[in-house]
Short mmCIF file of C-alpha atoms in Angstrom, two decimals:
data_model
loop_
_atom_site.label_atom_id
_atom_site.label_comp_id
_atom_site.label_asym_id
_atom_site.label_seq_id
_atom_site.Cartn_x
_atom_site.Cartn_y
_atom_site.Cartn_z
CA UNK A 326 9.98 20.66 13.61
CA UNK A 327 7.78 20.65 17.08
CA UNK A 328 8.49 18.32 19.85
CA UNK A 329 4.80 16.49 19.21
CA UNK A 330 6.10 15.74 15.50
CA UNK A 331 9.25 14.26 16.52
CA UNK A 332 7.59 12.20 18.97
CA UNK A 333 5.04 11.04 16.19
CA UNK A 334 8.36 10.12 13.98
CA UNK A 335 9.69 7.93 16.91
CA UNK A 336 6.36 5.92 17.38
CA UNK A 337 6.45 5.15 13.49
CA UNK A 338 9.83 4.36 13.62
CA UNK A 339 9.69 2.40 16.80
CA UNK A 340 6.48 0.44 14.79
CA UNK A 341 8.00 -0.36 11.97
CA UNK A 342 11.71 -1.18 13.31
CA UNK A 343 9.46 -3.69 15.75
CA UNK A 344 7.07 -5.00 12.99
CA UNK A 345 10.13 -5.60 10.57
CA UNK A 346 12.85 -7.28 13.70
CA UNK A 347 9.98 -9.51 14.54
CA UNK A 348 9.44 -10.72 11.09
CA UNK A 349 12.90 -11.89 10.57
CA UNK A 350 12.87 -13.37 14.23
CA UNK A 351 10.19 -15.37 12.94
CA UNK A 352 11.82 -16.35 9.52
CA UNK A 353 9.19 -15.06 7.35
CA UNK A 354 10.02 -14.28 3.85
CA UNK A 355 8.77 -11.00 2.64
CA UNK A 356 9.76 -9.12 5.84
CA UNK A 357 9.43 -5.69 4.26
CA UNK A 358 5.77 -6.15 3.99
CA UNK A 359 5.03 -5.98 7.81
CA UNK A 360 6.23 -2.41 8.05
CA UNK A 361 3.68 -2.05 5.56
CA UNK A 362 0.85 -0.87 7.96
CA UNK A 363 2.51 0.78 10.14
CA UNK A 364 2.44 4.12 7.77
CA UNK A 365 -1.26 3.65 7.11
CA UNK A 366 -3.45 2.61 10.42
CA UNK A 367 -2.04 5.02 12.28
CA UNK A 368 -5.06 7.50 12.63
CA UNK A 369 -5.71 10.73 14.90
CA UNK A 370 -8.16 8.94 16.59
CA UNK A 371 -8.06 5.43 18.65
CA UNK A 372 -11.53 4.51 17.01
CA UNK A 373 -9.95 4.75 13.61
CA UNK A 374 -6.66 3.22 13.96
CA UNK A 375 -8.76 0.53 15.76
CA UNK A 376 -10.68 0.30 12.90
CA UNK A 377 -8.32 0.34 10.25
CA UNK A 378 -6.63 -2.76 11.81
CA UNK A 379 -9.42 -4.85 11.67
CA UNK A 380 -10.31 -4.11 8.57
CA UNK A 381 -6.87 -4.43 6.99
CA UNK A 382 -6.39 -7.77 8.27
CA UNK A 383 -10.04 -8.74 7.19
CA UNK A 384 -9.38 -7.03 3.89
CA UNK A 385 -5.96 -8.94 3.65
CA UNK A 386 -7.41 -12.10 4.43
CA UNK A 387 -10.17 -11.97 1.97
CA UNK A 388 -7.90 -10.89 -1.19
CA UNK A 389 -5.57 -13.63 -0.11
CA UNK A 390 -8.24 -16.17 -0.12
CA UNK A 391 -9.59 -15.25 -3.51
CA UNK A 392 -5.85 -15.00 -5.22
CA UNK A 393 -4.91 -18.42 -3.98
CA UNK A 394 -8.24 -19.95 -5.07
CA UNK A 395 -7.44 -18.40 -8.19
CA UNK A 396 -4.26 -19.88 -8.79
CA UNK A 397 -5.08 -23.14 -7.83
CA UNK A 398 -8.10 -24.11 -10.11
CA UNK A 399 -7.95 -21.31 -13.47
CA UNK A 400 -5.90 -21.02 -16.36
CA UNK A 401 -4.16 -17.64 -16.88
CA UNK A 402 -7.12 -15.54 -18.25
CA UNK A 403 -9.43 -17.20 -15.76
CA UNK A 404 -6.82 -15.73 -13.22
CA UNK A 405 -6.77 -12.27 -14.77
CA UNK A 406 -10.47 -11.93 -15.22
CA UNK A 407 -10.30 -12.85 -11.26
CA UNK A 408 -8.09 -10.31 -10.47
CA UNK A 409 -9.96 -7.62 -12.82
CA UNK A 410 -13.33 -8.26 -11.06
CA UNK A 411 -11.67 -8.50 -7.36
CA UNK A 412 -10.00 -5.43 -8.18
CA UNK A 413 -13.22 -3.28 -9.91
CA UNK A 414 -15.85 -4.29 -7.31
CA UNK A 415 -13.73 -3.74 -4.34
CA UNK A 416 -12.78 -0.69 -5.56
CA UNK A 417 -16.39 0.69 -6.48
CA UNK A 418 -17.39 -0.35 -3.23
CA UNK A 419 -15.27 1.12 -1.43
CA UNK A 420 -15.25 4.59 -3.43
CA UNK A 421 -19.74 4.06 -2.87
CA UNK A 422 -18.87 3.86 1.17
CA UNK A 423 -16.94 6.97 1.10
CA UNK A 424 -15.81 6.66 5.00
CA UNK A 425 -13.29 5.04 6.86
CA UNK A 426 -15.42 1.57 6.29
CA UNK A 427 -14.33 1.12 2.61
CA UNK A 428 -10.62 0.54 3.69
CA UNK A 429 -11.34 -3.33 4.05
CA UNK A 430 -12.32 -3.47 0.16
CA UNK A 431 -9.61 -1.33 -0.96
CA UNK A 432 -7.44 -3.56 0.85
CA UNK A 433 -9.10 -7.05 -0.58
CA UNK A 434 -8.87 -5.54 -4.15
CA UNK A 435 -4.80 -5.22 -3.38
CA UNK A 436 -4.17 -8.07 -1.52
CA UNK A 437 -5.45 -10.12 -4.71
CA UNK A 438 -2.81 -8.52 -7.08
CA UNK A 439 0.40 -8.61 -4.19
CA UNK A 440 -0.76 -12.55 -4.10
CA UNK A 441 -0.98 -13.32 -7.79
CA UNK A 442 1.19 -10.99 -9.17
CA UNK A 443 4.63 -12.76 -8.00
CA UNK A 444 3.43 -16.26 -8.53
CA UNK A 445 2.52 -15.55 -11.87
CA UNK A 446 5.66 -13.46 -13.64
CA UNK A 447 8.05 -14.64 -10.99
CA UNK A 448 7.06 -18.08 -10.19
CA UNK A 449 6.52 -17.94 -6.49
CA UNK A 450 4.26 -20.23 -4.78
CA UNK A 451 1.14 -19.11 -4.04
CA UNK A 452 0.09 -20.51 -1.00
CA UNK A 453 3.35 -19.79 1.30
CA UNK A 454 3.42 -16.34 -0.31
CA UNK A 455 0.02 -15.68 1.22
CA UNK A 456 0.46 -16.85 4.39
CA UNK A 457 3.63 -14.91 4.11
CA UNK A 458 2.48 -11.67 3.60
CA UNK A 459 -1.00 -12.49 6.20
CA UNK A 460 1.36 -12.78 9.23
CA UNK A 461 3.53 -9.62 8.06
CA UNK A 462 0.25 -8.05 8.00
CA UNK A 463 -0.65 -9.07 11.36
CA UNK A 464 2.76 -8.44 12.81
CA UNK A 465 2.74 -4.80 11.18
CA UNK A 466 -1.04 -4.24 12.75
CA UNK A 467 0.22 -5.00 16.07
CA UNK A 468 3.09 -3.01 16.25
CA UNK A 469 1.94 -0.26 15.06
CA UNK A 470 -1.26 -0.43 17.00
CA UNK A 471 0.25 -1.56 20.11
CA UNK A 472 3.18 1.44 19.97
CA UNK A 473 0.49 3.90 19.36
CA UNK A 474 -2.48 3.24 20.91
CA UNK A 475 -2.04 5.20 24.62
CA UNK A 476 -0.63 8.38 22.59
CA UNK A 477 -3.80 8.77 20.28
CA UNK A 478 -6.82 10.50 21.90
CA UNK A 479 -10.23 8.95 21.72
CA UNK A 480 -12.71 10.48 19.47
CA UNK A 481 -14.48 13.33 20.98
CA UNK A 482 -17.40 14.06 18.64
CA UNK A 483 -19.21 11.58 16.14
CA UNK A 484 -17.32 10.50 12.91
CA UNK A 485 -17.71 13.05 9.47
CA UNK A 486 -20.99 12.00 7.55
CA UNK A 487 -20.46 9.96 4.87
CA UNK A 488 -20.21 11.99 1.63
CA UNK A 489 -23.17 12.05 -0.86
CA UNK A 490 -23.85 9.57 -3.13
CA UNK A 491 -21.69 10.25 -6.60
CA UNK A 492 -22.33 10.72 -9.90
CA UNK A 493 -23.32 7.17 -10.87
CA UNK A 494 -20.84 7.51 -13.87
CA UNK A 495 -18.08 8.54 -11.91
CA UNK A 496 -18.60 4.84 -10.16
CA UNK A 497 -18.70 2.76 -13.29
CA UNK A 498 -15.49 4.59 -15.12
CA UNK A 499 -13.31 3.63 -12.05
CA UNK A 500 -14.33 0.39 -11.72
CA UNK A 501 -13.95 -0.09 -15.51
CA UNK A 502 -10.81 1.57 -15.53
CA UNK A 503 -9.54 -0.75 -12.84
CA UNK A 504 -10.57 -3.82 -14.17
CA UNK A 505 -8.83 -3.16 -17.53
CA UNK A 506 -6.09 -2.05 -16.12
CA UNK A 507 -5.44 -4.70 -13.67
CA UNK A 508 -6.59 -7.76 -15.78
CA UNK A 509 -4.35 -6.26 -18.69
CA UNK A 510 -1.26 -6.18 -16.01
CA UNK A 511 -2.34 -9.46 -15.23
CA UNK A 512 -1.78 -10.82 -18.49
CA UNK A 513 1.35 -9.11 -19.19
CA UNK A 514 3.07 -10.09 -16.02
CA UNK A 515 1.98 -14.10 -16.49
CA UNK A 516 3.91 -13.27 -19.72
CA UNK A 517 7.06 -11.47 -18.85
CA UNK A 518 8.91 -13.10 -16.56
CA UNK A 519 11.82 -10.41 -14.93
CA UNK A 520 10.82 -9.05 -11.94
CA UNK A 521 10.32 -5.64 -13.03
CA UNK A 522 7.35 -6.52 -15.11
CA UNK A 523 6.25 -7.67 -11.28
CA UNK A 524 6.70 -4.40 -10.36
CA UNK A 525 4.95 -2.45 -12.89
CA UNK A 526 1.70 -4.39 -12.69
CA UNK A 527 1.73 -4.33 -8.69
CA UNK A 528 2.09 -0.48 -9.09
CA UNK A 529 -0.87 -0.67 -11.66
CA UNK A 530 -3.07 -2.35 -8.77
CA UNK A 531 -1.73 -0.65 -5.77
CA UNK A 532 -1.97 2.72 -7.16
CA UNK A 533 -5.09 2.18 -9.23
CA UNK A 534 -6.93 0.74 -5.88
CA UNK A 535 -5.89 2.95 -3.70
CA UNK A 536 -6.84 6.06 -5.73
CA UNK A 537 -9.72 5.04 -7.50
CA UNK A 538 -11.09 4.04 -3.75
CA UNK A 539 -10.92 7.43 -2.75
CA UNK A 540 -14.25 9.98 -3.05
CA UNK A 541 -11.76 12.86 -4.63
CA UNK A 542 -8.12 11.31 -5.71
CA UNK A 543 -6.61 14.87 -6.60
CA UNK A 544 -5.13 15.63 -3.10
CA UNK A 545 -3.25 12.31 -3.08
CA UNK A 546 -2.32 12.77 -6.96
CA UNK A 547 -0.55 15.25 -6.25
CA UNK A 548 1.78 14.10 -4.09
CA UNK A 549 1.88 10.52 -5.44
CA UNK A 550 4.27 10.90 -8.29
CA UNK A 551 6.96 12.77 -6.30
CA UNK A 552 6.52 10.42 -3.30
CA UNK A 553 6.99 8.01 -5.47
CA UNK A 554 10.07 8.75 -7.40
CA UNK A 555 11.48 9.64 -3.72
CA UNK A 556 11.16 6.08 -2.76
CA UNK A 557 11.98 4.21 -5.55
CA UNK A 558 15.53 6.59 -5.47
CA UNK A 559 15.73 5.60 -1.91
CA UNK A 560 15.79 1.83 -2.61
CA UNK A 561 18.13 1.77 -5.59
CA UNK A 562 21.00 3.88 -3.52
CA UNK A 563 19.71 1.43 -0.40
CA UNK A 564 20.59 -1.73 -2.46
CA UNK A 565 23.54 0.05 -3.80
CA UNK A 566 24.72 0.56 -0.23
CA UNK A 567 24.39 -3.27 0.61
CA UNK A 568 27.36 -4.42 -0.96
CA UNK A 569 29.35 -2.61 2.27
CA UNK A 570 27.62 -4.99 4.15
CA UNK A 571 28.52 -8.40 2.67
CA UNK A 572 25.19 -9.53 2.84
CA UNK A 573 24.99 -9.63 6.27
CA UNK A 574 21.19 -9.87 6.67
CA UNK A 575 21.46 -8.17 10.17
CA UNK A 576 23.26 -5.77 8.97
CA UNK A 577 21.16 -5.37 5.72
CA UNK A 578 18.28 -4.55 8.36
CA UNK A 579 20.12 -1.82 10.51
CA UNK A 580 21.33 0.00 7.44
CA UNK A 581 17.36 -0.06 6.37
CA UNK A 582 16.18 1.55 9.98
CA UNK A 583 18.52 4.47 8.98
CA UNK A 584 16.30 5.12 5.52
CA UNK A 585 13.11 4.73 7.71
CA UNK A 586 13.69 7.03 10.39
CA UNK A 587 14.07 9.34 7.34
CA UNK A 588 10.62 8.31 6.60
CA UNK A 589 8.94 8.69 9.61
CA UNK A 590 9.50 11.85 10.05
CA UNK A 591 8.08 12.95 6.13
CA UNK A 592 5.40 10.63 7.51
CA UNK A 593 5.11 12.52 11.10
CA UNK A 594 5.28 15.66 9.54
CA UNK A 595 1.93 18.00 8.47
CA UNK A 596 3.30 19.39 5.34
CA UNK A 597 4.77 16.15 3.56
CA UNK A 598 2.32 13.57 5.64
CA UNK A 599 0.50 12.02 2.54
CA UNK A 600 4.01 12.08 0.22
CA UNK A 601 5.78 10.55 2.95
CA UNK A 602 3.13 7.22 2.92
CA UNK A 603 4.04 7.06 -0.76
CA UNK A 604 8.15 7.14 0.03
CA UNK A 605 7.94 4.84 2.94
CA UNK A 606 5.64 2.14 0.93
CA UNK A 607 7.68 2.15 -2.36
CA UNK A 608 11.14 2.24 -0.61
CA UNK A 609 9.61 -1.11 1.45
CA UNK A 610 8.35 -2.74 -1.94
CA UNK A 611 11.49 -1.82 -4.72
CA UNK A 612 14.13 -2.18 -2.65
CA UNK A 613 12.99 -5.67 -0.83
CA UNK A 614 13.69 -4.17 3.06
CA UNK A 615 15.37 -6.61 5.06
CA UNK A 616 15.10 -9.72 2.15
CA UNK A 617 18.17 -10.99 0.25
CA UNK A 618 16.55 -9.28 -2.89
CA UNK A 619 17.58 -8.98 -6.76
CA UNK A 620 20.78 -7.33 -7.87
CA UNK A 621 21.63 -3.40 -8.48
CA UNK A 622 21.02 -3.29 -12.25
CA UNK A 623 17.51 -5.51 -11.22
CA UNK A 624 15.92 -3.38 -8.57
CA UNK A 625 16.54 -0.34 -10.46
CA UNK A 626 14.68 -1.87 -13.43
CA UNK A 627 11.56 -2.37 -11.24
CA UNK A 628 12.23 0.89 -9.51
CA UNK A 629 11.89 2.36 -12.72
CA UNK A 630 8.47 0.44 -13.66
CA UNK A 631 7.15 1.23 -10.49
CA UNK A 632 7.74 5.19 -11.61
CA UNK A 633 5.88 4.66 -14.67
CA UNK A 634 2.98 2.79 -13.74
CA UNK A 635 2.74 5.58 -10.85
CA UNK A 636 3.03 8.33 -13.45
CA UNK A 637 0.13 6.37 -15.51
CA UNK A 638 -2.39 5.64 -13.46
CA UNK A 639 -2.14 9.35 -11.38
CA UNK A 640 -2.42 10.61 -14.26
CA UNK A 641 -5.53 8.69 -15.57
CA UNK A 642 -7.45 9.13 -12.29
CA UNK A 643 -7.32 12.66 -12.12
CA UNK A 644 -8.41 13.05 -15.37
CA UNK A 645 -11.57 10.33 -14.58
CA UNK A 646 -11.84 12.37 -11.58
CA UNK A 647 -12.62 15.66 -13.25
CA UNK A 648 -14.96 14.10 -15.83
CA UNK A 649 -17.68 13.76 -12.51
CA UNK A 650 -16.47 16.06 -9.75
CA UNK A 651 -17.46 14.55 -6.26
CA UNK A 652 -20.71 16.13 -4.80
CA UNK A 653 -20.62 17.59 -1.72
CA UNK A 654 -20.69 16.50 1.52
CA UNK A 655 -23.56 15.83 3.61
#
């Protein structure tokens, strides 16, 4: 491993150690979520990463807003038609944009679900949950954007063209796909009420937003379910570790930085760089970094739902994929 990928692995680190000891300095409840963006603004270029922080707060913000609304004023279908719609048209916009500019609407069409999801099938309120997860977001933003932004070089020629439009088909079968897919787990979470029914249908709207945002999915496919299972394992023997501790929340936290620095450097490195994403999110999300979270038996439960709905939906988006290849670049 080279000297420059080490020193990548300490800035992630060092962002997402910050991002999370800040969050529980400021008692916020969801701490794992602030390390959230550290493993996905970081870009090769300043412009980018600058880029991607605006719009994930803006993207954030947006979701947020339309989840809570939501909540407050529609029955249960009302909610899941919401969340279907959110979900489908940020998605097909983003996947029509094609550059670096669609991230905000992926983001919105993610946000909704990570809002909605919990107060439905676990009960949590809305509102606080939101403005939970808004500051994490803009804690995570700034620490990984502050860490990183004197070590990444400024653009030195003009951004890739945008590609080509798409097959017009390829657009409407993700956003359909999406929207039944994500109203459905909608539904079925307001209905089941153990948290890894939660899991599953965040995995259905994380994973179906993310990939069905993307001009050609396969690449990240590929790595997705591996990444995947790598993180979810990572969490269940984290959680099984905690009982050493306890439940000393400080100590909860250190034991945690020892799983990340692991991470950053799949993260830092060229070869495992898109898996590592996947390991750092999921490990994060199943095994409830830094939070008092569920028991052993629990968060392997949703560990394991989180696996399936990962295996589900890379499976169907490849396979929409290759129905209408991409066309090629401009």
């Amino acid at each position: 491993m080279t000297s420059s990928t080490l020193a990548y692995a300490a800035r992630l680190f060092l962002a997402a150690t910050l991002a999370l000891t800040a969050a529980r300095l400021l008692g916020l409840t969801n701490i794992y979520w602030a390390a959230m963006p550290v493993w996905v603004v970081i870009q090769p270029h300043r412009e980018d990463m600058a880029l991607r922080a605006v719009l994930r707060v803006a993207g954030t913000l947006v979701g947020a807003g339309i989840g809570i609304a939501a909540l407050t004023w529609l029955p249960v279908p009302g909610i899941a038609l919401t969340v279907a719609l959110t979900a489908a048209v940020g998605v097909g916009i983003a996947y029509r944009i094609g550059t670096h500019w669609a991230y905000g609407f992926t983001l919105m069409a993610i946000t909704i679900g990570v809002v909605v999801m919990p107060a439905l099938g676990m009960g949590a309120d809305a509102i606080p949950l939101a403005l939970d997860r808004v500051a994490c977001t803009l804690l995570g933003v700034i620490s990984v954007t502050a860490v990183n932004w004197l070590f990444t070089p400024a653009r030195r020629a003009p951004m890739p063209p945008r590609p080509n439009p798409h097959f017009v088909q390829q657009l409407w079968l993700r956003m359909a796909a999406v929207a039944v897919l994500t109203g459905g787990a909608t539904l079925i979470d307001a209905h089941f009420t153990h948290p890894a029914a939660t899991a599953a249908a965040l995995s259905v709207i994380v994973f179906s937003s993310v990939l069905g945002s993307m001009p050609n999915p396969r690449p990240a496919v590929r790595f997705l379910v591996p990444g995947v299972a790598l993180g979810v394992l990572a969490a269940v023997a984290y959680r099984g570790l905690t009982h050493l501790s306890g439940g000393d929340q400080t100590e909860l936290l250190i034991l945690a930085f020892a799983f990340i620095a692991g991470g950053a450097l799949l993260r830092a490195h060229p070869r495992t760089t898109l898996m590592g994403i996947d390991i750092n999110m999921c490990f994060l999300l199943a095994g409830e970094i830094g939070a008092p979270g569920h028991s052993l038996p629990v968060t392997a439960a949703g560990a394991a739902a989180m696996f399936i709905g990962s295996v589900v939906i890379a499976t169907l988006m490849f396979f929409l994929s290759r129905l209408h290849p991409p066309a090629a670049t401009a």
